[in-house]
């Protein structure tokens, strides 16, 4: 059966991705397009409904973002949110003005016509989140008011034309009953079936990959992380032995990771994996390097070199490789399609960029429609181990960016031991999946300590634990003192070479999560 899709047009709201998530939580697939998307592109998705996001502008701004107004004439149900409401009013002949009283934050809205399908099963007084400076003054012909706050109009509809709009944000969690409103729009108004489940996704994706690849051969770089593993698993389900995964030990993986990834993916799940222990090659390239960017570049270049060698070998064995799997996620896709100013490179991220062009490989990106938590749900549906799915993010250049100063085999081992203690203690405290990341950093700072009656002179470990939604901003986590105490005791007692442990209390910004 076809996948039903809701198109969300982005007018620049910080909540647009949340709208997408809210529809998907109802098992209805959604895509985010820039508001400037041509009508033909919107129609190509055969949307069962269109949602217009909020946005920071006023419809009267000279550079106010605008969508093709014909979206309001397709007979496809439309839900405008905040700026989306003003866009509708403005375009259909009503009037919007700058509100005498701006509304930001919590508000109560009274629903005036309980009969509106949009508000079915919602109470007459609704707690909502408002954030706007403009308000609709005159409604376009055929529209009626269906909700109001103390100061302003809060909801309108023209059921005949299949257009609804609200001034508040049903997608944020400060509108506690927002999910019901979105559900009403999707199910009662758009006729959604709600069948976009993990099982449905797996089934349609596997079928699509099978058809796309035919008898071709596919390679995939595994990092040990969630995204590349789930992407590989989907392709494996589709074409089995036509997929070869490449997993490189770059010498800066965590303790036992080279083995545990192979155990999970090859032994438990049956993936065809070429595991390359290139540790020595990488560590040689890192010898004497202390500059963080140089470290990142060297690891990135070496990774591509190793990957290419292996890919060529596989190509010879299989009579040619045609495809490369990448674990690209939806937020990256949205980011690259939206119009953004140039942003400064803070850290160069390493991936297999550039490889597809050089090796003339075509891309398979089975996760490009998914958010991270959806990737985990899909992985669970395919029976992948929880240990793998709930893993915290780990940077491509691995422990190298957590060893300040030169990366040497001895230092890698010190950090692997300390990191292992942090991870196991955080897990034992039941906090591993609550926290975005928790890890140790090895500082090139030596200090004096005392153990037994012995003077020690050894390295310092910094503990970093942060809470974050997406890694873009982060707060340092307030770990329980008991946990910090256990971590510190164990590191100093069990890791010979570290005699001091400190805690990093820097948020992002101005800090970054990784130290390099
Ligand atoms: P920063 O240090 O920039 O990190 O605050 C933000 C998030 O990105 C992860 N990170 C990386 N992930 N390749 C990756 O795949 C990289 O080169 C890389 N560098 C940082 C970091 O762990 C955090 O979650």
XYZ file of C-alpha atoms and ligand atoms in Angstrom:
540
model
C 0.000 0.000 0.000
C 1.196 3.525 -0.774
C 2.699 5.543 2.070
C 0.371 8.409 3.016
C 2.341 11.638 3.379
C 1.737 14.958 5.073
C 3.762 17.853 3.671
C 5.008 20.423 6.180
C 6.024 23.745 4.688
C 8.753 25.429 6.684
C 8.442 29.170 7.175
C 11.485 29.247 9.421
C 10.072 28.191 12.775
C 12.384 26.618 15.306
C 9.612 24.057 15.845
C 9.191 22.794 12.280
C 10.974 19.504 12.907
C 8.775 18.999 15.954
C 5.683 19.166 13.742
C 7.175 16.393 11.631
C 7.835 14.313 14.706
C 4.326 14.838 16.062
C 2.709 13.548 12.882
C 5.071 10.594 12.757
C 4.273 9.758 16.373
C 0.747 9.167 15.113
C 2.230 6.751 12.572
C 1.611 9.187 9.734
C 4.636 9.914 7.532
C 5.583 13.548 6.980
C 8.172 15.489 5.007
C 9.452 18.999 5.618
C 9.893 21.194 2.540
C 11.048 24.805 2.436
C 8.012 27.096 2.066
C 9.373 28.142 -1.314
C 9.021 24.600 -2.709
C 7.290 24.713 -6.099
C 3.730 23.452 -6.212
C 4.820 20.577 -8.459
C 7.265 19.348 -5.821
C 4.570 19.460 -3.156
C 2.141 17.638 -5.411
C 4.742 14.985 -6.212
C 4.352 13.778 -2.616
C 0.590 13.329 -3.157
C -0.024 14.831 0.292
C -3.096 13.866 2.277
C -2.629 17.147 4.165
C -0.414 20.226 4.283
C 0.774 21.909 7.475
C 2.146 25.448 7.370
C 4.696 26.018 10.119
C 5.199 29.093 12.218
C 8.012 31.504 11.508
C 9.760 34.543 12.906
C 8.563 37.007 10.237
C 5.545 39.210 9.808
C 3.553 38.765 6.587
C 4.174 42.458 5.908
C 7.976 42.190 6.109
C 9.630 42.957 2.782
C 11.361 39.584 2.835
C 8.449 37.671 4.399
C 8.702 34.018 3.390
C 5.889 32.967 1.107
C 4.543 29.715 -0.244
C 2.759 29.300 -3.550
C -0.782 30.454 -2.594
C -2.246 27.780 -4.875
C -1.604 25.271 -2.075
C -4.780 26.707 -0.557
C -6.815 25.741 -3.600
C -5.950 22.101 -4.097
C -8.745 20.686 -1.950
C -6.029 19.096 0.203
C -6.662 19.888 3.880
C -4.398 22.642 5.218
C -3.478 23.375 8.831
C -1.773 26.718 9.454
C 0.185 27.208 12.657
C 1.058 30.711 13.953
C 2.699 32.432 10.959
C 0.888 29.793 8.896
C -2.431 31.255 10.091
C -1.367 34.770 9.172
C -0.154 33.590 5.783
C -3.585 32.102 5.102
C -5.470 35.186 6.302
C -3.216 37.542 4.366
C -3.394 35.545 1.153
C -7.132 35.002 1.124
C -8.046 38.658 1.557
C -8.213 39.067 5.346
C -6.181 41.496 7.435
C -3.244 40.900 9.746
C -1.901 43.578 12.050
C 0.847 43.990 14.555
C -0.815 43.014 17.842
C -1.089 45.789 20.448
C -0.146 43.179 23.010
C 2.413 40.581 22.004
C 1.787 37.118 23.348
C 4.607 34.799 24.324
C 4.340 31.808 26.577
C 1.523 29.997 28.311
C -2.023 31.068 27.504
C -5.518 29.718 27.828
C -7.645 29.517 24.759
C -11.409 29.134 24.755
C -12.832 27.017 22.057
C -15.879 28.729 20.625
C -17.343 26.203 18.321
C -16.822 22.867 19.896
C -18.257 21.467 16.709
C -15.070 22.086 14.775
C -13.499 18.792 13.816
C -10.106 20.206 14.724
C -11.028 20.462 18.408
C -12.867 17.171 18.792
C -12.401 15.696 22.267
C -10.626 18.805 23.532
C -11.896 20.782 26.559
C -13.499 24.216 26.110
C -10.543 25.817 27.928
C -7.275 24.720 26.354
C -3.773 25.332 27.747
C -1.538 26.370 24.870
C 1.844 27.863 23.998
C 1.680 31.182 22.169
C 4.500 32.972 20.462
C 3.529 35.752 18.101
C 3.610 39.489 17.538
C 1.018 39.724 14.763
C -2.630 38.820 14.863
C -5.434 38.331 12.410
C -7.815 41.308 12.493
C -10.258 40.544 9.704
C -10.978 37.066 8.491
C -11.160 36.245 4.794
C -14.642 35.562 3.420
C -16.013 32.163 4.355
C -13.864 31.771 7.472
C -15.150 31.639 11.014
C -13.461 32.043 14.355
C -13.249 28.794 16.297
C -11.007 29.784 19.219
C -9.828 32.895 21.029
C -7.381 33.784 23.778
C -7.904 36.708 26.180
C -6.241 39.085 23.727
C -6.509 37.583 20.306
C -7.992 35.248 17.836
C -6.605 31.762 18.323
C -8.219 29.559 15.709
C -10.107 29.795 12.397
C -11.617 27.467 9.858
C -13.230 27.271 6.489
C -14.342 23.673 6.523
C -15.752 23.930 3.012
C -12.400 24.948 1.608
C -10.663 22.426 3.884
C -8.570 25.073 5.673
C -7.911 25.248 9.414
C -5.450 27.385 11.355
C -4.382 28.067 14.917
C -2.393 30.946 16.347
C -0.747 28.787 19.024
C 1.743 25.924 18.740
C 0.109 22.497 19.126
C 3.451 20.791 18.394
C 5.330 21.905 21.525
C 4.983 20.105 24.807
C 3.807 23.309 26.527
C 0.539 22.634 24.691
C -0.215 19.436 26.602
C -3.221 18.421 24.501
C -1.541 19.417 21.236
C -1.166 15.781 20.130
C -4.966 15.391 20.174
C -5.364 18.436 17.920
C -2.782 17.071 15.490
C -4.461 13.684 15.656
C -7.818 15.300 14.821
C -6.299 17.030 11.819
C -4.582 13.879 10.580
C -7.311 11.329 11.160
C -10.683 13.128 11.085
C -9.754 15.772 8.543
C -7.056 14.235 6.309
C -8.280 10.657 6.554
C -4.943 9.259 7.660
C -4.719 5.511 8.174
C -1.903 5.724 10.735
C -0.091 2.763 9.237
C 3.409 4.220 8.992
C 4.792 1.813 11.577
C 8.349 0.458 11.938
C 7.189 -2.778 10.316
C 5.706 -0.855 7.380
C 8.890 1.197 7.025
C 11.105 -1.884 7.055
C 8.914 -3.657 4.534
C 8.728 -0.782 2.032
C 12.393 0.197 2.446
C 13.636 -3.351 2.007
C 11.512 -3.757 -1.113
C 12.758 -0.451 -2.529
C 16.421 -1.322 -1.902
C 15.986 -4.735 -3.484
C 14.499 -3.194 -6.583
C 17.098 -0.437 -6.795
C 20.145 -2.662 -6.370
C 19.067 -5.594 -8.510
C 22.068 -7.877 -8.789
C 24.612 -5.130 -7.964
C 27.094 -5.232 -5.130
C 26.964 -2.864 -2.166
C 29.509 -1.791 0.448
C 28.905 -0.073 3.771
C 31.273 1.501 6.276
C 30.344 0.487 9.812
C 31.292 2.794 12.658
C 29.820 0.711 15.435
C 27.182 3.409 15.961
C 23.428 3.202 15.644
C 22.995 4.821 12.237
C 25.456 2.828 10.167
C 24.407 -0.414 11.876
C 20.685 0.059 11.264
C 21.331 1.215 7.681
C 23.465 -1.871 7.053
C 20.842 -4.128 8.614
C 18.113 -2.802 6.307
C 20.297 -3.382 3.256
C 21.285 -6.805 4.561
C 17.616 -7.730 4.895
C 17.072 -6.641 1.314
C 20.020 -8.232 -0.467
C 21.886 -10.442 2.023
C 25.272 -11.512 0.688
C 25.365 -8.793 -1.985
C 26.299 -6.440 0.866
C 29.799 -6.317 2.346
C 30.375 -4.122 5.391
C 33.758 -2.653 6.183
C 34.627 -2.047 9.808
C 37.959 -0.353 10.453
C 39.855 -0.396 13.726
C 41.434 3.044 13.625
C 43.325 2.449 16.856
C 41.198 4.958 18.760
C 38.062 2.891 19.345
C 36.842 2.213 22.855
C 37.966 -0.765 24.867
C 36.860 -4.060 23.246
C 34.785 -2.201 20.670
C 36.460 -3.803 17.669
C 35.381 -7.209 19.000
C 31.962 -6.308 20.356
C 30.749 -4.713 17.128
C 31.744 -7.809 15.200
C 30.055 -10.016 17.755
C 26.815 -8.066 17.593
C 26.584 -7.537 13.870
C 28.255 -10.574 12.401
C 27.698 -13.290 14.957
C 24.256 -12.266 16.174
C 22.764 -10.650 13.086
C 24.612 -12.379 10.292
C 26.032 -9.349 8.480
C 28.879 -9.974 6.087
C 31.713 -7.938 7.661
C 35.284 -7.350 6.648
C 37.005 -6.209 9.855
C 40.262 -4.411 9.197
C 42.682 -3.877 12.024
C 44.480 -0.770 10.789
C 45.414 0.428 14.252
C 49.141 0.625 13.565
C 48.625 2.633 10.350
C 46.508 5.227 12.124
C 48.710 5.545 15.192
C 51.713 6.052 12.955
C 49.928 8.919 11.213
C 49.075 10.430 14.593
C 52.587 10.252 16.030
C 53.824 13.682 17.080
C 50.545 15.429 16.166
C 48.989 17.676 18.806
C 46.846 20.074 16.764
C 43.167 19.000 16.977
C 42.334 19.828 13.356
C 45.434 18.033 12.062
C 44.438 14.968 14.097
C 40.958 15.024 12.615
C 42.238 15.481 9.057
C 44.832 12.706 9.337
C 42.285 10.255 10.717
C 39.790 11.219 8.031
C 42.336 10.803 5.223
C 43.646 7.529 6.569
C 40.129 6.216 6.943
C 39.392 6.950 3.322
C 42.668 5.317 2.253
C 41.937 2.132 4.212
C 38.332 2.087 3.069
C 39.336 2.483 -0.567
C 41.877 -0.337 -0.335
C 39.231 -2.642 1.052
C 36.606 -1.513 -1.405
C 38.962 -2.279 -4.293
C 39.646 -5.698 -2.893
C 35.940 -6.404 -2.536
C 35.361 -5.043 -6.003
C 37.849 -7.512 -7.454
C 36.309 -10.399 -5.577
C 32.736 -9.602 -6.505
C 33.217 -8.372 -10.039
C 32.528 -4.725 -9.215
C 30.961 -2.635 -6.475
C 28.164 -0.278 -7.513
C 26.668 1.138 -4.349
C 27.690 2.686 -1.041
C 25.383 2.738 1.994
C 25.332 5.889 4.096
C 23.513 6.453 7.376
C 22.380 10.012 6.544
C 19.503 11.105 8.795
C 16.573 13.404 8.116
C 17.822 16.422 10.101
C 20.891 16.528 7.782
C 18.644 16.349 4.743
C 16.468 19.213 6.008
C 19.526 21.259 6.976
C 21.043 20.975 3.535
C 17.783 21.789 1.729
C 16.925 24.861 3.783
C 18.295 28.249 2.980
C 20.914 29.079 5.603
C 23.746 31.559 5.859
C 27.296 30.269 5.722
C 28.227 28.880 9.110
C 31.759 28.713 10.376
C 33.475 25.348 10.678
C 34.101 24.809 14.374
C 35.324 21.236 13.944
C 35.720 19.282 10.750
C 33.567 16.162 11.033
C 34.912 13.050 9.483
C 32.915 10.703 7.334
C 33.377 9.028 3.980
C 32.678 12.289 2.128
C 34.204 12.439 -1.326
C 34.371 8.673 -1.638
C 31.239 8.148 -3.719
C 32.458 10.520 -6.453
C 35.996 9.145 -6.514
C 34.919 5.543 -6.632
C 31.952 6.295 -8.870
C 29.578 4.733 -6.376
C 25.885 5.390 -6.209
C 24.407 6.101 -2.783
C 21.858 4.167 -0.777
C 20.613 6.188 2.179
C 17.915 4.081 3.821
C 17.574 6.400 6.844
C 17.324 9.723 5.060
C 13.652 10.076 6.010
C 14.156 9.299 9.688
C 14.896 11.051 12.945
C 17.327 9.421 15.365
C 14.714 7.988 17.708
C 12.892 6.527 14.713
C 16.124 4.820 13.643
C 16.225 3.165 17.064
C 12.594 2.045 16.746
C 13.333 0.531 13.339
C 16.399 -1.227 14.753
C 14.303 -2.652 17.584
C 11.713 -3.854 15.123
C 14.466 -5.749 13.282
C 15.587 -7.377 16.543
C 18.920 -5.586 16.858
C 20.585 -5.677 20.310
C 19.623 -2.881 22.699
C 23.282 -2.440 23.637
C 23.910 -1.263 20.112
C 20.733 0.773 19.636
C 20.990 2.756 22.844
C 24.652 3.592 22.419
C 25.563 7.204 23.086
C 27.032 9.162 20.145
C 30.737 8.618 19.588
C 32.832 10.874 17.337
C 34.320 9.480 14.123
C 37.897 10.387 15.176
C 37.208 8.434 18.355
C 39.354 8.729 21.425
C 41.891 10.811 19.477
C 39.822 13.945 20.142
C 39.594 13.015 23.817
C 43.347 12.640 24.258
C 44.697 16.155 24.443
C 48.192 16.465 23.128
C 49.853 13.585 21.323
C 47.992 10.317 20.765
C 50.289 7.432 21.712
C 49.404 3.742 22.198
C 49.978 4.101 25.958
C 47.666 7.094 26.215
C 44.997 5.356 24.165
C 45.104 2.467 26.580
C 44.886 4.755 29.614
C 41.833 6.479 28.203
C 40.206 3.211 27.141
C 40.441 1.997 30.724
C 39.113 5.252 32.210
C 36.326 5.458 29.614
C 35.264 1.892 30.321
C 34.882 2.775 34.012
C 32.799 5.888 33.262
C 30.491 4.014 30.904
C 29.986 1.037 33.194
C 29.324 3.187 36.262
C 26.906 5.463 34.431
C 25.118 2.364 33.161
C 25.045 0.838 36.641
C 23.477 4.059 37.941
C 20.741 3.680 35.311
C 21.666 6.984 33.678
C 23.315 5.870 30.430
C 20.279 6.353 28.209
C 19.103 9.503 30.012
C 22.340 11.328 29.364
C 23.295 12.427 25.862
C 26.972 11.587 26.366
C 29.204 10.652 29.297
C 32.893 9.990 28.853
C 36.439 10.584 30.061
C 39.022 12.898 28.532
C 42.747 12.414 29.067
C 44.580 15.643 29.830
C 48.297 16.074 29.256
C 48.493 17.581 32.723
C 50.536 15.727 35.317
C 50.216 16.335 39.006
C 51.445 14.962 42.290
C 49.416 12.551 44.355
C 49.880 10.037 47.111
C 48.910 6.361 47.065
C 49.619 4.298 50.106
C 52.846 5.869 51.230
C 54.029 6.429 47.704
C 54.288 9.707 45.909
C 52.682 9.543 42.437
C 53.137 11.818 39.482
C 50.594 11.033 36.794
C 47.970 12.238 34.323
C 44.600 13.873 34.918
C 41.268 12.584 33.600
C 38.394 14.985 33.035
C 34.866 13.582 33.146
C 32.393 15.063 30.694
C 28.671 14.319 30.934
C 26.078 16.390 29.102
C 22.363 16.561 28.480
C 21.342 17.554 24.989
C 18.535 17.190 22.458
C 20.625 17.101 19.322
C 24.250 17.815 20.171
C 23.939 21.397 18.913
C 23.547 22.822 22.399
C 24.204 21.034 25.671
C 24.180 21.470 29.434
C 26.644 19.732 31.686
C 24.844 16.975 33.532
C 24.475 17.180 37.278
C 25.589 13.631 38.005
C 24.854 12.389 41.529
C 27.838 12.917 43.831
C 27.811 9.218 44.733
C 28.308 8.323 41.100
C 31.097 10.869 40.656
C 32.748 9.487 43.744
C 32.658 5.909 42.446
C 33.981 6.947 39.052
C 36.808 8.940 40.588
C 37.767 6.218 43.074
C 37.790 3.520 40.467
C 39.794 5.482 37.915
C 42.472 6.515 40.366
C 42.685 3.032 41.883
C 42.385 0.945 38.741
C 44.069 2.977 36.013
C 47.776 3.157 36.636
C 48.912 6.413 35.119
C 45.972 8.585 36.183
C 46.002 10.007 39.708
C 43.538 12.878 39.493
C 39.953 13.220 38.225
C 38.184 16.512 37.547
C 34.645 17.290 36.348
C 33.907 19.510 33.351
C 31.160 22.047 34.165
C 31.056 23.878 30.831
C 27.901 24.109 28.739
C 27.718 24.289 24.944
C 27.959 27.047 23.899
C 30.437 28.403 24.809
C 32.184 25.024 25.198
C 31.839 22.148 22.762
C 30.948 18.649 23.883
C 34.203 17.034 22.778
C 37.362 18.723 23.972
C 38.918 18.842 20.511
P 30.929 19.040 19.570
O 32.229 18.606 20.186
O 31.103 19.685 18.234
O 30.125 17.708 19.296
O 30.101 19.851 20.519
C 28.772 17.651 18.966
C 28.389 16.191 18.789
O 29.037 15.649 17.635
C 29.857 14.565 17.979
N 31.064 14.668 17.157
C 31.280 13.943 16.049
N 30.549 12.987 15.453
N 32.199 12.750 13.777
C 31.030 12.390 14.329
O 30.380 11.496 13.787
C 32.985 13.714 14.319
O 34.048 14.024 13.791
C 32.503 14.337 15.516
N 32.998 15.306 16.316
C 32.086 15.508 17.308
C 30.131 14.720 19.460
O 30.461 13.485 20.067
C 28.842 15.296 19.942
O 27.850 14.313 20.113
